[in-house]
Structures are given as structure tokens and as C-alpha cells.
């Protein structure tokens, strides 16, 4: 992982008011006032830059969590917090009542769910599979069909408007996924949705249930398409302001006070001025989402020329070796274009 990413065991993550968790049949929460209960073991597949803090939040909330990741060493911080480990997605799914999956791309999501020793092999009636990966609607439907063929339930959850709180701790920057900054779009089996609501409330601030599987994937791609295009325009503005002699930090402050204010600009802008790109959302994932959005638009004959142009800049940034940097590093592709034109 390119940026410093550390779990934050000292951060308190409050449950939504009136919500309590009962994790495993033997757990007791008789002293908790009212609320919603979840009974059972929770699996989590994929412990990357989003998956690890999600699983960490569940553990800190008191959940009985079992984890798996292709690179086993990424499980170690979660194991130190109390998680259990299983050697394959199938074994996680078999040992848990509900399994979450957060994979980097459609290919990985399909392989982990449907491949050899995949989660589907451990599924059975009464179990649930919650896919929180960002994939295209075709992949989401494929996974859903395979999971439900076992008699298990399937739910697709997409996270939007995700933000990362940063805090200094000695000389390191800690990235903490804070539930109050997350919106969730869900679709699939409504009974599973209601069953895992306490778990979703640990990971997010608001939920939208859209019905059929695939709708959430489309929604997430639209949101991330807009986000990626906004970042390119913001980067252009910062470079132009510098060229005409404006103070870029003043420009960022002015934007924050106007109608076009977005938290992303205030969060990313100061680091971009310093040419620093600590990874919260990797550039390669932003480009992947733009690629999927372009394919979605093509499937319904909808032109999205701004997103197409933005996608080319993210591709150029990847070619500069910035794939694992934050997506705000796309500004470096614009700088490279200027340098190339001056040669």
C-alpha cells in the first residue's frame, strides 16, 4: 500500500442512537437500553484500504468477526483486535451467518464469490452474503445469482460520499473510516437488509434501499464518475490559479465559501498544493470506476464526454506510476502535459 494506513484502535466509534448489537448467541447485552439486535457471526473478505477499517469498526462495536484476505499479512492487525481467521472465502462463509466482501474490482469480486473455494461454496439457506465492492451491474447480478442458487440471501451495498478523517499521531498520519461520513446504497434481499441493519449502522450514517440487484452498482458508478470528473476540474483550477499568480490556498478557501463547495475540495486541496497525495481512494480505483461508468453509458447510448476526458487523464496518471497514490494525484498528469508542451 503506497500511503500510511493504520487502524485506529483508540478512536471511539459510536453506534447510532438506540442501536445495540448482540453478537453470537451466547453474547449478553441485557444492560443495553432497547434497540436493534444482531445475532450471529460476521465474516469479512478483502482487507484493503476500505475493507480493513470496515472490519475494524465491526470488531470495535463488539462483533464476532472472521476475516480472510489474499495477502494473509493484511489480516494481522484485525487478528490483534480479536478477529478470527479462515484460510478461504468458502471457510469464512461456512463458519459465519453473514459474510461481507469488499474487493478491488469486478474480477476479484467474482472470483472470491464464485471461484474455487469461493464464498458460494460455504453458503447455505439461512446465510447471507453482502457485497460492498464497487462492480458493474452485470458482475453484481452474476454474484447474486450464484449466491442465491445455494439458498442463501444476497445484498449489494455501495458506499458513497465516503470521507476519511485524518489526525496526526507522532510523525504518522492515521486514516480512520468514520461511520458518520458514509452513505450506503443497498439493494437485493430486503429481509437480509433488515437483518444486517445494525451492522450497516456501525459502518455508515444513512441507507437507501433501491430494490433490485444492480441498481446500487449503477448508482455508485454514477456518483464516482461525477467525483472523478470534479477532481480533474478542481486540479485544472488549481494549476490555472497558480499560472495567473493567485494564491492557491486562498482559491481553496474561496471555493469553500461558495455554492460549489464540496468537502472533497477542502480535504484534498491543501495536500495537492504541496504535491502530497496520501491515499484515501487510490487513483487506480477511480480510473476503474470511470472505465465501468463509460461502459454503462455505452450500454444505454448515453454520451458522457466529460467523464471520458477525465478517464484519459487518470490513465495518463497511472502511466506515470501514480496508480497507488490518492486519486487527487491526477493533477500530476496535467502538470506533465504542460511540461510536454513546453519541450
PDB file of C-alpha atoms in Angstrom, residues 6-183:
ATOM      1  CA  UNK A   6      -3.159   2.318  10.119  1.00  0.00           C
ATOM      2  CA  UNK A   7      -6.139   1.064  12.057  1.00  0.00           C
ATOM      3  CA  UNK A   8      -7.097   3.394  14.878  1.00  0.00           C
ATOM      4  CA  UNK A   9      -7.922   1.343  17.988  1.00  0.00           C
ATOM      5  CA  UNK A  10      -8.100   4.470  20.139  1.00  0.00           C
ATOM      6  CA  UNK A  11     -10.940   6.013  18.134  1.00  0.00           C
ATOM      7  CA  UNK A  12     -14.388   5.522  19.652  1.00  0.00           C
ATOM      8  CA  UNK A  13     -16.983   4.633  17.046  1.00  0.00           C
ATOM      9  CA  UNK A  14     -20.452   5.288  18.467  1.00  0.00           C
ATOM     10  CA  UNK A  15     -23.435   3.228  17.395  1.00  0.00           C
ATOM     11  CA  UNK A  16     -26.442   5.037  16.042  1.00  0.00           C
ATOM     12  CA  UNK A  17     -28.687   6.087  18.900  1.00  0.00           C
ATOM     13  CA  UNK A  18     -30.949   3.292  20.081  1.00  0.00           C
ATOM     14  CA  UNK A  19     -28.993   0.538  18.352  1.00  0.00           C
ATOM     15  CA  UNK A  20     -27.284  -2.323  20.143  1.00  0.00           C
ATOM     16  CA  UNK A  21     -25.531  -5.417  18.854  1.00  0.00           C
ATOM     17  CA  UNK A  22     -25.864  -8.942  20.160  1.00  0.00           C
ATOM     18  CA  UNK A  23     -23.000 -10.821  18.557  1.00  0.00           C
ATOM     19  CA  UNK A  24     -23.279 -14.609  18.807  1.00  0.00           C
ATOM     20  CA  UNK A  25     -25.993 -16.494  20.567  1.00  0.00           C
ATOM     21  CA  UNK A  26     -24.132 -16.558  23.872  1.00  0.00           C
ATOM     22  CA  UNK A  27     -23.419 -12.831  23.990  1.00  0.00           C
ATOM     23  CA  UNK A  28     -25.335 -10.798  26.527  1.00  0.00           C
ATOM     24  CA  UNK A  29     -26.401  -7.186  26.278  1.00  0.00           C
ATOM     25  CA  UNK A  30     -29.136  -7.136  28.863  1.00  0.00           C
ATOM     26  CA  UNK A  31     -27.784  -3.854  30.213  1.00  0.00           C
ATOM     27  CA  UNK A  32     -28.162  -2.131  26.831  1.00  0.00           C
ATOM     28  CA  UNK A  33     -31.301   0.024  26.540  1.00  0.00           C
ATOM     29  CA  UNK A  34     -33.683  -1.224  23.820  1.00  0.00           C
ATOM     30  CA  UNK A  35     -32.664  -1.052  20.163  1.00  0.00           C
ATOM     31  CA  UNK A  36     -31.993  -3.453  17.322  1.00  0.00           C
ATOM     32  CA  UNK A  37     -30.259  -6.773  17.794  1.00  0.00           C
ATOM     33  CA  UNK A  38     -27.976  -8.774  15.527  1.00  0.00           C
ATOM     34  CA  UNK A  39     -27.275 -12.373  16.431  1.00  0.00           C
ATOM     35  CA  UNK A  40     -24.553 -14.336  14.718  1.00  0.00           C
ATOM     36  CA  UNK A  41     -21.004 -14.415  13.432  1.00  0.00           C
ATOM     37  CA  UNK A  42     -19.818 -11.957  10.792  1.00  0.00           C
ATOM     38  CA  UNK A  43     -17.350 -12.777   8.004  1.00  0.00           C
ATOM     39  CA  UNK A  44     -15.296 -10.200   6.120  1.00  0.00           C
ATOM     40  CA  UNK A  45     -13.477 -10.897   2.847  1.00  0.00           C
ATOM     41  CA  UNK A  46     -10.989  -8.353   1.494  1.00  0.00           C
ATOM     42  CA  UNK A  47      -8.948  -6.147   3.825  1.00  0.00           C
ATOM     43  CA  UNK A  48      -7.706  -3.375   1.577  1.00  0.00           C
ATOM     44  CA  UNK A  49      -7.882   0.346   2.123  1.00  0.00           C
ATOM     45  CA  UNK A  50     -11.670   0.247   2.598  1.00  0.00           C
ATOM     46  CA  UNK A  51     -12.224  -3.296   3.863  1.00  0.00           C
ATOM     47  CA  UNK A  52      -9.770  -3.184   6.771  1.00  0.00           C
ATOM     48  CA  UNK A  53     -11.319  -0.194   8.558  1.00  0.00           C
ATOM     49  CA  UNK A  54     -14.840  -1.530   7.913  1.00  0.00           C
ATOM     50  CA  UNK A  55     -13.951  -4.826   9.565  1.00  0.00           C
ATOM     51  CA  UNK A  56     -12.148  -2.947  12.333  1.00  0.00           C
ATOM     52  CA  UNK A  57     -15.263  -0.883  13.055  1.00  0.00           C
ATOM     53  CA  UNK A  58     -17.320  -4.070  13.368  1.00  0.00           C
ATOM     54  CA  UNK A  59     -14.814  -5.591  15.778  1.00  0.00           C
ATOM     55  CA  UNK A  60     -14.723  -2.432  17.902  1.00  0.00           C
ATOM     56  CA  UNK A  61     -18.524  -2.468  18.041  1.00  0.00           C
ATOM     57  CA  UNK A  62     -18.356  -5.910  19.638  1.00  0.00           C
ATOM     58  CA  UNK A  63     -18.976  -8.167  16.654  1.00  0.00           C
ATOM     59  CA  UNK A  64     -17.628 -11.708  16.379  1.00  0.00           C
ATOM     60  CA  UNK A  65     -15.688 -11.253  13.115  1.00  0.00           C
ATOM     61  CA  UNK A  66     -13.842 -13.805  10.966  1.00  0.00           C
ATOM     62  CA  UNK A  67     -11.589 -12.453   8.203  1.00  0.00           C
ATOM     63  CA  UNK A  68      -9.818 -13.562   5.037  1.00  0.00           C
ATOM     64  CA  UNK A  69      -7.555 -11.775   2.583  1.00  0.00           C
ATOM     65  CA  UNK A  70      -5.474 -12.974  -0.365  1.00  0.00           C
ATOM     66  CA  UNK A  71      -2.390 -11.491   1.311  1.00  0.00           C
ATOM     67  CA  UNK A  72      -2.672 -13.041   4.752  1.00  0.00           C
ATOM     68  CA  UNK A  73      -0.409 -10.478   6.438  1.00  0.00           C
ATOM     69  CA  UNK A  74      -3.142  -7.867   5.957  1.00  0.00           C
ATOM     70  CA  UNK A  75      -5.260  -9.869   8.398  1.00  0.00           C
ATOM     71  CA  UNK A  76      -2.746  -9.434  11.234  1.00  0.00           C
ATOM     72  CA  UNK A  77      -3.940  -6.003  12.504  1.00  0.00           C
ATOM     73  CA  UNK A  78      -7.507  -7.344  12.650  1.00  0.00           C
ATOM     74  CA  UNK A  79      -6.411 -10.521  14.424  1.00  0.00           C
ATOM     75  CA  UNK A  80      -4.686  -8.368  17.041  1.00  0.00           C
ATOM     76  CA  UNK A  81      -8.047  -6.671  17.633  1.00  0.00           C
ATOM     77  CA  UNK A  82      -9.754 -10.004  18.211  1.00  0.00           C
ATOM     78  CA  UNK A  83     -10.809 -11.240  14.776  1.00  0.00           C
ATOM     79  CA  UNK A  84     -10.585 -14.909  13.792  1.00  0.00           C
ATOM     80  CA  UNK A  85      -9.011 -16.142  10.544  1.00  0.00           C
ATOM     81  CA  UNK A  86     -10.079 -18.749   7.989  1.00  0.00           C
ATOM     82  CA  UNK A  87      -7.982 -19.929   5.046  1.00  0.00           C
ATOM     83  CA  UNK A  88     -10.513 -19.394   2.236  1.00  0.00           C
ATOM     84  CA  UNK A  89     -13.680 -17.452   1.426  1.00  0.00           C
ATOM     85  CA  UNK A  90     -15.598 -20.739   1.463  1.00  0.00           C
ATOM     86  CA  UNK A  91     -14.492 -21.482   5.020  1.00  0.00           C
ATOM     87  CA  UNK A  92     -15.356 -17.959   6.175  1.00  0.00           C
ATOM     88  CA  UNK A  93     -18.836 -18.221   4.657  1.00  0.00           C
ATOM     89  CA  UNK A  94     -19.333 -21.697   6.108  1.00  0.00           C
ATOM     90  CA  UNK A  95     -18.415 -20.570   9.616  1.00  0.00           C
ATOM     91  CA  UNK A  96     -20.381 -17.297   9.594  1.00  0.00           C
ATOM     92  CA  UNK A  97     -24.022 -16.275   9.469  1.00  0.00           C
ATOM     93  CA  UNK A  98     -23.438 -13.196   7.326  1.00  0.00           C
ATOM     94  CA  UNK A  99     -20.372 -12.549   5.156  1.00  0.00           C
ATOM     95  CA  UNK A 100     -19.304  -9.148   3.823  1.00  0.00           C
ATOM     96  CA  UNK A 101     -16.982  -8.817   0.804  1.00  0.00           C
ATOM     97  CA  UNK A 102     -15.000  -5.722  -0.205  1.00  0.00           C
ATOM     98  CA  UNK A 103     -12.862  -6.441  -3.273  1.00  0.00           C
ATOM     99  CA  UNK A 104     -10.943  -4.098  -5.527  1.00  0.00           C
ATOM    100  CA  UNK A 105     -12.546  -4.823  -8.908  1.00  0.00           C
ATOM    101  CA  UNK A 106     -15.235  -6.903 -10.656  1.00  0.00           C
ATOM    102  CA  UNK A 107     -12.842  -9.734 -11.497  1.00  0.00           C
ATOM    103  CA  UNK A 108     -11.714 -10.137  -7.893  1.00  0.00           C
ATOM    104  CA  UNK A 109     -15.262  -9.844  -6.567  1.00  0.00           C
ATOM    105  CA  UNK A 110     -16.491 -12.586  -8.910  1.00  0.00           C
ATOM    106  CA  UNK A 111     -13.549 -14.880  -8.166  1.00  0.00           C
ATOM    107  CA  UNK A 112     -13.886 -14.558  -4.389  1.00  0.00           C
ATOM    108  CA  UNK A 113     -17.625 -15.186  -4.530  1.00  0.00           C
ATOM    109  CA  UNK A 114     -17.903 -17.753  -7.320  1.00  0.00           C
ATOM    110  CA  UNK A 115     -14.458 -19.279  -7.903  1.00  0.00           C
ATOM    111  CA  UNK A 116     -12.789 -22.364  -6.477  1.00  0.00           C
ATOM    112  CA  UNK A 117     -13.012 -22.215  -2.672  1.00  0.00           C
ATOM    113  CA  UNK A 118     -15.157 -19.134  -3.176  1.00  0.00           C
ATOM    114  CA  UNK A 119     -17.738 -17.908  -0.711  1.00  0.00           C
ATOM    115  CA  UNK A 120     -20.611 -19.562  -2.588  1.00  0.00           C
ATOM    116  CA  UNK A 121     -19.185 -22.974  -1.674  1.00  0.00           C
ATOM    117  CA  UNK A 122     -19.755 -22.153   2.005  1.00  0.00           C
ATOM    118  CA  UNK A 123     -23.209 -20.671   1.568  1.00  0.00           C
ATOM    119  CA  UNK A 124     -26.451 -22.387   2.552  1.00  0.00           C
ATOM    120  CA  UNK A 125     -30.062 -21.481   3.353  1.00  0.00           C
ATOM    121  CA  UNK A 126     -30.234 -19.060   6.262  1.00  0.00           C
ATOM    122  CA  UNK A 127     -26.880 -17.448   5.482  1.00  0.00           C
ATOM    123  CA  UNK A 128     -26.363 -14.037   3.903  1.00  0.00           C
ATOM    124  CA  UNK A 129     -23.743 -12.537   1.575  1.00  0.00           C
ATOM    125  CA  UNK A 130     -23.295  -8.758   1.482  1.00  0.00           C
ATOM    126  CA  UNK A 131     -21.120  -7.489  -1.363  1.00  0.00           C
ATOM    127  CA  UNK A 132     -19.774  -3.998  -0.697  1.00  0.00           C
ATOM    128  CA  UNK A 133     -17.349  -3.974  -3.660  1.00  0.00           C
ATOM    129  CA  UNK A 134     -17.717  -1.433  -6.468  1.00  0.00           C
ATOM    130  CA  UNK A 135     -18.532  -3.514  -9.541  1.00  0.00           C
ATOM    131  CA  UNK A 136     -20.625  -3.233 -12.678  1.00  0.00           C
ATOM    132  CA  UNK A 137     -24.252  -4.323 -12.637  1.00  0.00           C
ATOM    133  CA  UNK A 138     -23.532  -7.439 -14.722  1.00  0.00           C
ATOM    134  CA  UNK A 139     -20.982  -8.703 -12.173  1.00  0.00           C
ATOM    135  CA  UNK A 140     -23.288  -7.875  -9.290  1.00  0.00           C
ATOM    136  CA  UNK A 141     -26.118  -9.873 -10.839  1.00  0.00           C
ATOM    137  CA  UNK A 142     -23.751 -12.783 -11.592  1.00  0.00           C
ATOM    138  CA  UNK A 143     -22.620 -12.919  -7.954  1.00  0.00           C
ATOM    139  CA  UNK A 144     -26.173 -12.553  -6.712  1.00  0.00           C
ATOM    140  CA  UNK A 145     -27.411 -15.425  -8.862  1.00  0.00           C
ATOM    141  CA  UNK A 146     -24.608 -17.716  -7.721  1.00  0.00           C
ATOM    142  CA  UNK A 147     -25.144 -16.917  -4.041  1.00  0.00           C
ATOM    143  CA  UNK A 148     -28.927 -17.294  -4.164  1.00  0.00           C
ATOM    144  CA  UNK A 149     -28.594 -20.599  -6.046  1.00  0.00           C
ATOM    145  CA  UNK A 150     -27.282 -22.045  -2.762  1.00  0.00           C
ATOM    146  CA  UNK A 151     -30.420 -20.958  -0.910  1.00  0.00           C
ATOM    147  CA  UNK A 152     -28.585 -18.085   0.784  1.00  0.00           C
ATOM    148  CA  UNK A 153     -29.620 -14.421   0.595  1.00  0.00           C
ATOM    149  CA  UNK A 154     -27.729 -11.705  -1.286  1.00  0.00           C
ATOM    150  CA  UNK A 155     -27.446  -7.978  -0.654  1.00  0.00           C
ATOM    151  CA  UNK A 156     -25.470  -5.414  -2.628  1.00  0.00           C
ATOM    152  CA  UNK A 157     -24.214  -2.386  -0.699  1.00  0.00           C
ATOM    153  CA  UNK A 158     -22.386   0.523  -2.275  1.00  0.00           C
ATOM    154  CA  UNK A 159     -20.686   3.227  -0.236  1.00  0.00           C
ATOM    155  CA  UNK A 160     -20.957   6.809  -1.471  1.00  0.00           C
ATOM    156  CA  UNK A 161     -19.591  10.160  -0.337  1.00  0.00           C
ATOM    157  CA  UNK A 162     -17.011   8.335   1.710  1.00  0.00           C
ATOM    158  CA  UNK A 163     -14.639  10.625   3.567  1.00  0.00           C
ATOM    159  CA  UNK A 164     -11.631   9.970   5.705  1.00  0.00           C
ATOM    160  CA  UNK A 165     -10.789  11.760   8.909  1.00  0.00           C
ATOM    161  CA  UNK A 166      -7.087  12.403   9.349  1.00  0.00           C
ATOM    162  CA  UNK A 167      -5.315  13.035  12.607  1.00  0.00           C
ATOM    163  CA  UNK A 168      -1.674  13.439  13.470  1.00  0.00           C
ATOM    164  CA  UNK A 169      -0.148  10.932  15.857  1.00  0.00           C
ATOM    165  CA  UNK A 170       3.589  11.476  16.383  1.00  0.00           C
ATOM    166  CA  UNK A 171       5.034  11.562  12.855  1.00  0.00           C
ATOM    167  CA  UNK A 172       2.415   9.329  11.235  1.00  0.00           C
ATOM    168  CA  UNK A 173      -0.918  10.067   9.619  1.00  0.00           C
ATOM    169  CA  UNK A 174      -3.719   7.734  10.614  1.00  0.00           C
ATOM    170  CA  UNK A 175      -6.627   7.183   8.263  1.00  0.00           C
ATOM    171  CA  UNK A 176      -9.822   6.287  10.079  1.00  0.00           C
ATOM    172  CA  UNK A 177     -13.086   5.372   8.386  1.00  0.00           C
ATOM    173  CA  UNK A 178     -15.707   7.219  10.397  1.00  0.00           C
ATOM    174  CA  UNK A 179     -19.311   5.955  10.171  1.00  0.00           C
ATOM    175  CA  UNK A 180     -20.818   9.450  10.239  1.00  0.00           C
ATOM    176  CA  UNK A 181     -19.178  10.205   6.855  1.00  0.00           C
ATOM    177  CA  UNK A 182     -20.630   7.249   4.938  1.00  0.00           C
ATOM    178  CA  UNK A 183     -23.790   6.949   2.850  1.00  0.00           C
TER     179      UNK A 183
END
